[in-house]
């Protein structure tokens, strides 16, 4: 995959493209991208994705916190795995935001990126105020030489809260992660959700009660942190992967106050890993964070949590 930035002197070859932020590069995105690749192959053209390095809403409002499923670097790495030819990185600016859909199609897609065919997702809108829809895009495309194609809808067997199957979207995945449903989120993403960061010094309470933890400082402050609770996770660093019991929350039993922490007990591991870069990969939430009447009750629960974590991760490893 070739990445072409706004400042790049390289001009892409004529292409079939689609547009989106592609946060998470989830199964719905991959289904859309596969259609772009198939149309491009049939037309003898390159396949391309037009996306943005920074969330458009954050450009317009510096205080906006997007709760990203993937950082910009993670998104690029996942997009590269789709086998698309071009990733066209468009800097979303106030000037870009003021373009109408037809102006955007003409000035950006046609003239800058040489888009010949534009594949539109089932619910995607672009242009100033997003006031226009698919039929408008078709009409504008006919006038400037871009064929606009509606993508096939993505169907799946994921059921949420006993409701009918729902379309996979980044907003749905964020909702699932906020609920702690990391296993269902993984089915929507097509991979298990993960956090990257550096191990920093903590309160060392876990060490005193027999469950030493590594305290994670997440690299990107815009990355979404799942709901408070205890999780079975994989912990990866220095090229090796270990089983981990993760707690996200304020540790109410030890009166931690409002400080939310991300702490992982790496099972059967006893070395210090301060300043190490690690990845936490979420497998399943085992329980919410609870307040216990005593430290002894907490220790008893932690032993149960560790046993359950091992059972879950051994089962996941066999799949």
Short mmCIF file of C-alpha atoms in Angstrom, two decimals:
data_model
loop_
_atom_site.label_atom_id
_atom_site.label_comp_id
_atom_site.label_asym_id
_atom_site.label_seq_id
_atom_site.Cartn_x
_atom_site.Cartn_y
_atom_site.Cartn_z
CA UNK A 1 0.00 0.00 0.00
CA UNK A 2 1.34 3.41 -0.98
CA UNK A 3 0.55 6.27 1.38
CA UNK A 4 0.11 9.62 -0.36
CA UNK A 5 -0.06 12.67 1.88
CA UNK A 6 -1.25 16.15 0.95
CA UNK A 7 2.37 17.27 0.80
CA UNK A 8 3.47 14.37 -1.40
CA UNK A 9 4.67 15.15 -4.92
CA UNK A 10 3.35 11.78 -6.05
CA UNK A 11 0.09 11.74 -8.03
CA UNK A 12 -1.93 8.51 -7.89
CA UNK A 13 -2.89 6.63 -11.03
CA UNK A 14 -6.58 6.64 -12.04
CA UNK A 15 -8.41 4.71 -9.37
CA UNK A 16 -11.56 3.31 -7.79
CA UNK A 17 -11.95 4.88 -4.34
CA UNK A 18 -14.08 5.15 -1.26
CA UNK A 19 -14.02 7.72 1.54
CA UNK A 20 -14.09 7.35 5.31
CA UNK A 21 -12.31 7.83 8.59
CA UNK A 22 -12.10 4.03 8.98
CA UNK A 23 -11.67 4.10 12.75
CA UNK A 24 -11.01 0.54 13.88
CA UNK A 25 -10.82 -0.84 10.31
CA UNK A 26 -13.63 -3.18 11.39
CA UNK A 27 -15.43 -5.93 9.47
CA UNK A 28 -17.85 -3.47 7.85
CA UNK A 29 -14.92 -1.37 6.57
CA UNK A 30 -13.19 -4.48 5.25
CA UNK A 31 -16.32 -5.54 3.39
CA UNK A 32 -16.49 -2.11 1.73
CA UNK A 33 -12.78 -2.14 0.89
CA UNK A 34 -13.10 -5.60 -0.66
CA UNK A 35 -15.77 -4.25 -2.99
CA UNK A 36 -13.48 -1.38 -3.99
CA UNK A 37 -10.70 -3.85 -4.80
CA UNK A 38 -13.02 -6.08 -6.85
CA UNK A 39 -14.36 -3.15 -8.90
CA UNK A 40 -10.84 -1.84 -9.44
CA UNK A 41 -9.67 -5.24 -10.67
CA UNK A 42 -12.65 -5.47 -13.05
CA UNK A 43 -11.96 -1.98 -14.43
CA UNK A 44 -8.18 -2.39 -14.66
CA UNK A 45 -7.62 0.48 -12.22
CA UNK A 46 -5.92 1.01 -8.88
CA UNK A 47 -7.85 0.74 -5.61
CA UNK A 48 -7.74 3.64 -3.16
CA UNK A 49 -9.02 4.84 0.21
CA UNK A 50 -9.44 8.53 0.97
CA UNK A 51 -9.07 9.03 4.71
CA UNK A 52 -7.93 11.57 7.30
CA UNK A 53 -4.94 11.50 9.68
CA UNK A 54 -6.90 13.44 12.33
CA UNK A 55 -10.59 13.08 13.15
CA UNK A 56 -12.45 15.85 11.26
CA UNK A 57 -14.39 16.90 14.37
CA UNK A 58 -11.16 17.37 16.30
CA UNK A 59 -9.85 19.67 13.57
CA UNK A 60 -12.93 21.84 13.98
CA UNK A 61 -13.00 21.62 17.78
CA UNK A 62 -9.65 21.18 19.55
CA UNK A 63 -11.37 20.10 22.79
CA UNK A 64 -13.22 17.21 21.12
CA UNK A 65 -12.20 13.80 22.48
CA UNK A 66 -12.91 11.25 19.73
CA UNK A 67 -12.31 8.02 21.74
CA UNK A 68 -10.47 6.31 18.92
CA UNK A 69 -10.59 2.58 18.31
CA UNK A 70 -7.27 2.87 16.52
CA UNK A 71 -4.54 5.49 16.64
CA UNK A 72 -3.45 6.95 13.27
CA UNK A 73 -0.47 4.58 13.11
CA UNK A 74 -2.57 1.54 14.08
CA UNK A 75 -5.16 2.45 11.46
CA UNK A 76 -2.52 2.69 8.72
CA UNK A 77 -1.09 -0.70 9.70
CA UNK A 78 -4.53 -2.31 9.58
CA UNK A 79 -5.40 -0.67 6.26
CA UNK A 80 -2.11 -1.90 4.80
CA UNK A 81 -3.25 -5.43 5.59
CA UNK A 82 -6.32 -5.07 3.36
CA UNK A 83 -4.21 -5.10 0.19
CA UNK A 84 -5.51 -1.78 -1.17
CA UNK A 85 -3.16 0.07 -3.56
CA UNK A 86 -3.36 3.63 -2.24
CA UNK A 87 -4.11 5.27 1.08
CA UNK A 88 -4.78 8.91 0.25
CA UNK A 89 -4.26 10.91 3.46
CA UNK A 90 -6.28 14.10 3.21
CA UNK A 91 -5.67 16.81 5.80
CA UNK A 92 -9.12 17.92 6.85
CA UNK A 93 -9.01 21.71 7.12
CA UNK A 94 -11.63 24.45 7.64
CA UNK A 95 -11.39 25.14 3.90
CA UNK A 96 -12.10 21.47 3.12
CA UNK A 97 -15.04 21.52 5.55
CA UNK A 98 -16.67 24.35 3.63
CA UNK A 99 -16.66 22.52 0.28
CA UNK A 100 -19.99 21.30 -1.00
CA UNK A 101 -20.23 17.66 -2.04
CA UNK A 102 -19.88 18.62 -5.70
CA UNK A 103 -16.89 20.87 -5.00
CA UNK A 104 -15.25 18.10 -2.98
CA UNK A 105 -15.83 15.56 -5.73
CA UNK A 106 -14.46 17.94 -8.36
CA UNK A 107 -11.50 19.55 -6.60
CA UNK A 108 -10.32 16.67 -4.41
CA UNK A 109 -11.53 13.38 -5.87
CA UNK A 110 -11.41 14.17 -9.59
CA UNK A 111 -8.61 16.72 -9.95
CA UNK A 112 -6.28 15.79 -7.08
CA UNK A 113 -6.77 12.04 -6.76
CA UNK A 114 -7.91 10.99 -10.27
CA UNK A 115 -10.89 9.04 -8.97
CA UNK A 116 -12.83 7.44 -11.84
CA UNK A 117 -15.24 5.35 -9.75
CA UNK A 118 -16.45 6.31 -6.26
CA UNK A 119 -17.90 3.59 -4.04
CA UNK A 120 -20.22 4.97 -1.37
CA UNK A 121 -20.95 3.09 1.86
CA UNK A 122 -24.58 2.44 2.77
CA UNK A 123 -24.80 5.35 5.24
CA UNK A 124 -21.93 7.62 4.22
CA UNK A 125 -22.36 11.34 3.54
CA UNK A 126 -19.81 14.04 2.86
CA UNK A 127 -19.67 17.70 1.88
CA UNK A 128 -20.61 20.82 3.83
CA UNK A 129 -23.30 20.01 6.44
CA UNK A 130 -23.68 16.55 4.85
CA UNK A 131 -26.95 17.77 3.42
CA UNK A 132 -26.78 15.76 0.18
CA UNK A 133 -27.18 12.05 -0.42
CA UNK A 134 -26.42 9.24 -2.83
CA UNK A 135 -28.64 10.41 -5.71
CA UNK A 136 -26.97 13.84 -5.54
CA UNK A 137 -23.52 12.23 -5.71
CA UNK A 138 -24.56 10.23 -8.76
CA UNK A 139 -25.77 13.38 -10.51
CA UNK A 140 -22.62 15.36 -9.66
CA UNK A 141 -20.45 12.46 -10.75
CA UNK A 142 -22.13 12.28 -14.13
CA UNK A 143 -21.33 15.95 -14.72
CA UNK A 144 -17.62 15.66 -13.86
CA UNK A 145 -16.75 12.15 -15.05
CA UNK A 146 -16.95 10.05 -11.87
CA UNK A 147 -19.16 6.97 -11.79
CA UNK A 148 -20.73 6.67 -8.33
CA UNK A 149 -21.53 3.16 -7.11
CA UNK A 150 -23.54 2.23 -4.02
CA UNK A 151 -21.74 -0.39 -1.95
CA UNK A 152 -23.56 -3.57 -1.03
CA UNK A 153 -24.86 -3.57 2.52
CA UNK A 154 -22.84 -5.54 5.04
CA UNK A 155 -24.80 -8.20 6.87
CA UNK A 156 -23.69 -10.15 9.92
CA UNK A 157 -25.00 -12.50 12.59
CA UNK A 158 -24.06 -10.33 15.56
CA UNK A 159 -27.03 -9.75 17.85
CA UNK A 160 -26.99 -7.02 20.50
CA UNK A 161 -29.28 -7.20 23.54
CA UNK A 162 -31.37 -9.95 21.89
CA UNK A 163 -32.26 -7.57 19.06
CA UNK A 164 -31.99 -8.25 15.36
CA UNK A 165 -28.60 -8.27 13.71
CA UNK A 166 -27.32 -4.71 13.57
CA UNK A 167 -24.91 -3.07 11.13
CA UNK A 168 -21.32 -3.05 12.33
CA UNK A 169 -20.12 0.50 12.87
CA UNK A 170 -17.42 2.28 14.83
CA UNK A 171 -20.09 3.80 17.08
CA UNK A 172 -21.53 0.35 17.85
CA UNK A 173 -18.06 -0.94 18.77
CA UNK A 174 -17.47 2.05 21.05
CA UNK A 175 -20.78 1.30 22.78
CA UNK A 176 -19.78 -2.33 23.30
CA UNK A 177 -16.39 -1.35 24.75
CA UNK A 178 -18.05 1.16 27.08
CA UNK A 179 -20.20 -1.75 28.31
CA UNK A 180 -17.17 -4.00 28.74
CA UNK A 181 -18.37 -6.37 26.00
CA UNK A 182 -14.88 -6.77 24.54
CA UNK A 183 -15.60 -10.26 23.19
CA UNK A 184 -18.57 -9.03 21.11
CA UNK A 185 -16.54 -6.00 20.04
CA UNK A 186 -13.84 -8.37 18.78
CA UNK A 187 -16.37 -10.09 16.50
CA UNK A 188 -17.31 -6.70 15.06
CA UNK A 189 -13.70 -5.60 14.66
CA UNK A 190 -12.45 -8.88 13.23
CA UNK A 191 -9.66 -8.88 15.83
CA UNK A 192 -9.34 -8.40 19.59
CA UNK A 193 -9.25 -4.83 20.86
CA UNK A 194 -5.90 -3.69 22.23
CA UNK A 195 -4.17 -0.88 24.09
CA UNK A 196 -0.52 0.08 23.69
CA UNK A 197 1.44 1.95 26.28
CA UNK A 198 4.36 2.18 28.66
CA UNK A 199 4.66 0.68 32.13
CA UNK A 200 4.96 3.41 34.77
CA UNK A 201 5.33 3.46 38.54
CA UNK A 202 2.20 2.85 40.59
CA UNK A 203 1.18 2.60 44.23
CA UNK A 204 2.66 -0.93 44.60
CA UNK A 205 -0.34 -2.06 46.64
CA UNK A 206 -0.70 -5.17 44.45
CA UNK A 207 2.80 -6.30 45.34
CA UNK A 208 2.00 -6.08 49.06
CA UNK A 209 -1.04 -8.38 48.70
CA UNK A 210 0.61 -10.92 46.43
CA UNK A 211 -0.63 -9.62 43.08
CA UNK A 212 2.04 -7.28 41.67
CA UNK A 213 0.77 -5.21 38.78
CA UNK A 214 2.19 -3.24 35.86
CA UNK A 215 0.56 0.18 35.61
CA UNK A 216 -0.08 1.16 31.99
CA UNK A 217 0.15 4.71 30.66
CA UNK A 218 -1.68 4.58 27.31
CA UNK A 219 0.33 6.15 24.47
CA UNK A 220 -2.53 8.03 22.81
CA UNK A 221 -4.87 9.99 25.12
CA UNK A 222 -7.60 9.78 22.45
CA UNK A 223 -7.67 5.97 22.50
CA UNK A 224 -10.85 4.54 24.01
CA UNK A 225 -10.45 2.81 27.39
CA UNK A 226 -13.03 0.03 27.94
CA UNK A 227 -15.41 0.00 30.91
CA UNK A 228 -14.12 -0.38 34.45
CA UNK A 229 -13.79 -3.97 35.55
CA UNK A 230 -11.59 -7.06 35.52
CA UNK A 231 -10.52 -8.57 32.19
CA UNK A 232 -8.66 -11.59 30.88
CA UNK A 233 -6.00 -10.18 28.54
CA UNK A 234 -2.88 -11.09 26.65
CA UNK A 235 0.19 -9.05 27.58
CA UNK A 236 2.85 -8.69 24.89
CA UNK A 237 6.32 -7.18 25.23
CA UNK A 238 9.86 -8.02 24.08
CA UNK A 239 8.41 -10.35 21.46
CA UNK A 240 6.68 -12.62 23.99
CA UNK A 241 3.05 -12.95 25.07
CA UNK A 242 1.84 -13.72 28.60
CA UNK A 243 -1.49 -14.27 30.33
CA UNK A 244 -2.75 -11.28 32.25
CA UNK A 245 -5.47 -10.29 34.72
CA UNK A 246 -6.31 -6.65 34.11
CA UNK A 247 -8.15 -4.18 36.32
CA UNK A 248 -9.47 -0.87 35.01
CA UNK A 249 -10.94 1.45 37.59
CA UNK A 250 -10.46 3.38 40.81
CA UNK A 251 -9.72 0.43 43.18
CA UNK A 252 -12.48 1.30 45.68
CA UNK A 253 -11.44 -1.29 48.29
CA UNK A 254 -8.17 0.56 48.95
CA UNK A 255 -9.73 4.03 48.75
CA UNK A 256 -7.86 5.06 45.62
CA UNK A 257 -10.07 8.12 45.17
CA UNK A 258 -11.09 9.27 41.68
CA UNK A 259 -7.81 8.23 40.03
CA UNK A 260 -8.60 5.72 37.28
CA UNK A 261 -5.81 3.24 36.65
CA UNK A 262 -5.07 0.46 34.16
CA UNK A 263 -3.17 -2.27 36.01
CA UNK A 264 -2.32 -5.76 34.85
CA UNK A 265 -1.13 -8.70 36.90
CA UNK A 266 0.96 -10.86 34.56
CA UNK A 267 0.32 -14.43 35.64
CA UNK A 268 3.39 -16.49 36.59
CA UNK A 269 5.73 -13.55 35.91
CA UNK A 270 7.85 -11.86 38.57
CA UNK A 271 10.27 -9.41 36.90
CA UNK A 272 10.09 -5.63 36.90
CA UNK A 273 9.13 -4.19 33.53
CA UNK A 274 9.13 -0.46 34.28
CA UNK A 275 9.47 1.70 31.16
CA UNK A 276 8.69 -1.26 28.91
CA UNK A 277 6.37 -0.80 25.93
CA UNK A 278 3.55 -3.34 26.23
CA UNK A 279 0.35 -4.27 24.44
CA UNK A 280 -2.79 -5.39 26.25
CA UNK A 281 -5.14 -7.46 24.08
CA UNK A 282 -8.64 -7.86 25.52
CA UNK A 283 -10.25 -11.31 25.49
CA UNK A 284 -13.15 -11.16 27.98
CA UNK A 285 -14.45 -9.13 30.90
CA UNK A 286 -14.85 -11.38 33.92
CA UNK A 287 -16.61 -9.01 36.34
CA UNK A 288 -17.24 -5.35 37.15
CA UNK A 289 -15.02 -3.53 39.61
CA UNK A 290 -16.41 -4.06 43.12
CA UNK A 291 -15.78 -2.65 46.58
CA UNK A 292 -15.02 -5.28 49.25
CA UNK A 293 -15.35 -4.91 53.00
CA UNK A 294 -11.74 -5.87 53.66
CA UNK A 295 -8.41 -6.49 51.95
CA UNK A 296 -8.72 -10.19 52.82
CA UNK A 297 -11.99 -10.42 50.88
CA UNK A 298 -10.30 -8.70 47.96
CA UNK A 299 -7.38 -11.14 48.03
CA UNK A 300 -9.77 -14.10 48.06
CA UNK A 301 -11.58 -12.66 45.03
CA UNK A 302 -8.31 -12.01 43.20
CA UNK A 303 -7.34 -15.68 43.54
CA UNK A 304 -10.70 -16.62 42.00
CA UNK A 305 -10.18 -14.03 39.26
CA UNK A 306 -6.75 -15.44 38.44
CA UNK A 307 -8.15 -18.97 38.11
CA UNK A 308 -10.96 -17.77 35.86
CA UNK A 309 -8.52 -15.73 33.77
CA UNK A 310 -6.33 -18.77 33.16
CA UNK A 311 -9.35 -20.87 32.16
CA UNK A 312 -10.53 -18.23 29.67
CA UNK A 313 -7.11 -17.68 28.13
CA UNK A 314 -6.28 -21.39 27.85
CA UNK A 315 -9.61 -21.86 26.04
CA UNK A 316 -8.89 -18.88 23.78
CA UNK A 317 -5.44 -20.26 22.97
CA UNK A 318 -6.93 -23.58 21.84
CA UNK A 319 -9.38 -21.94 19.42
#
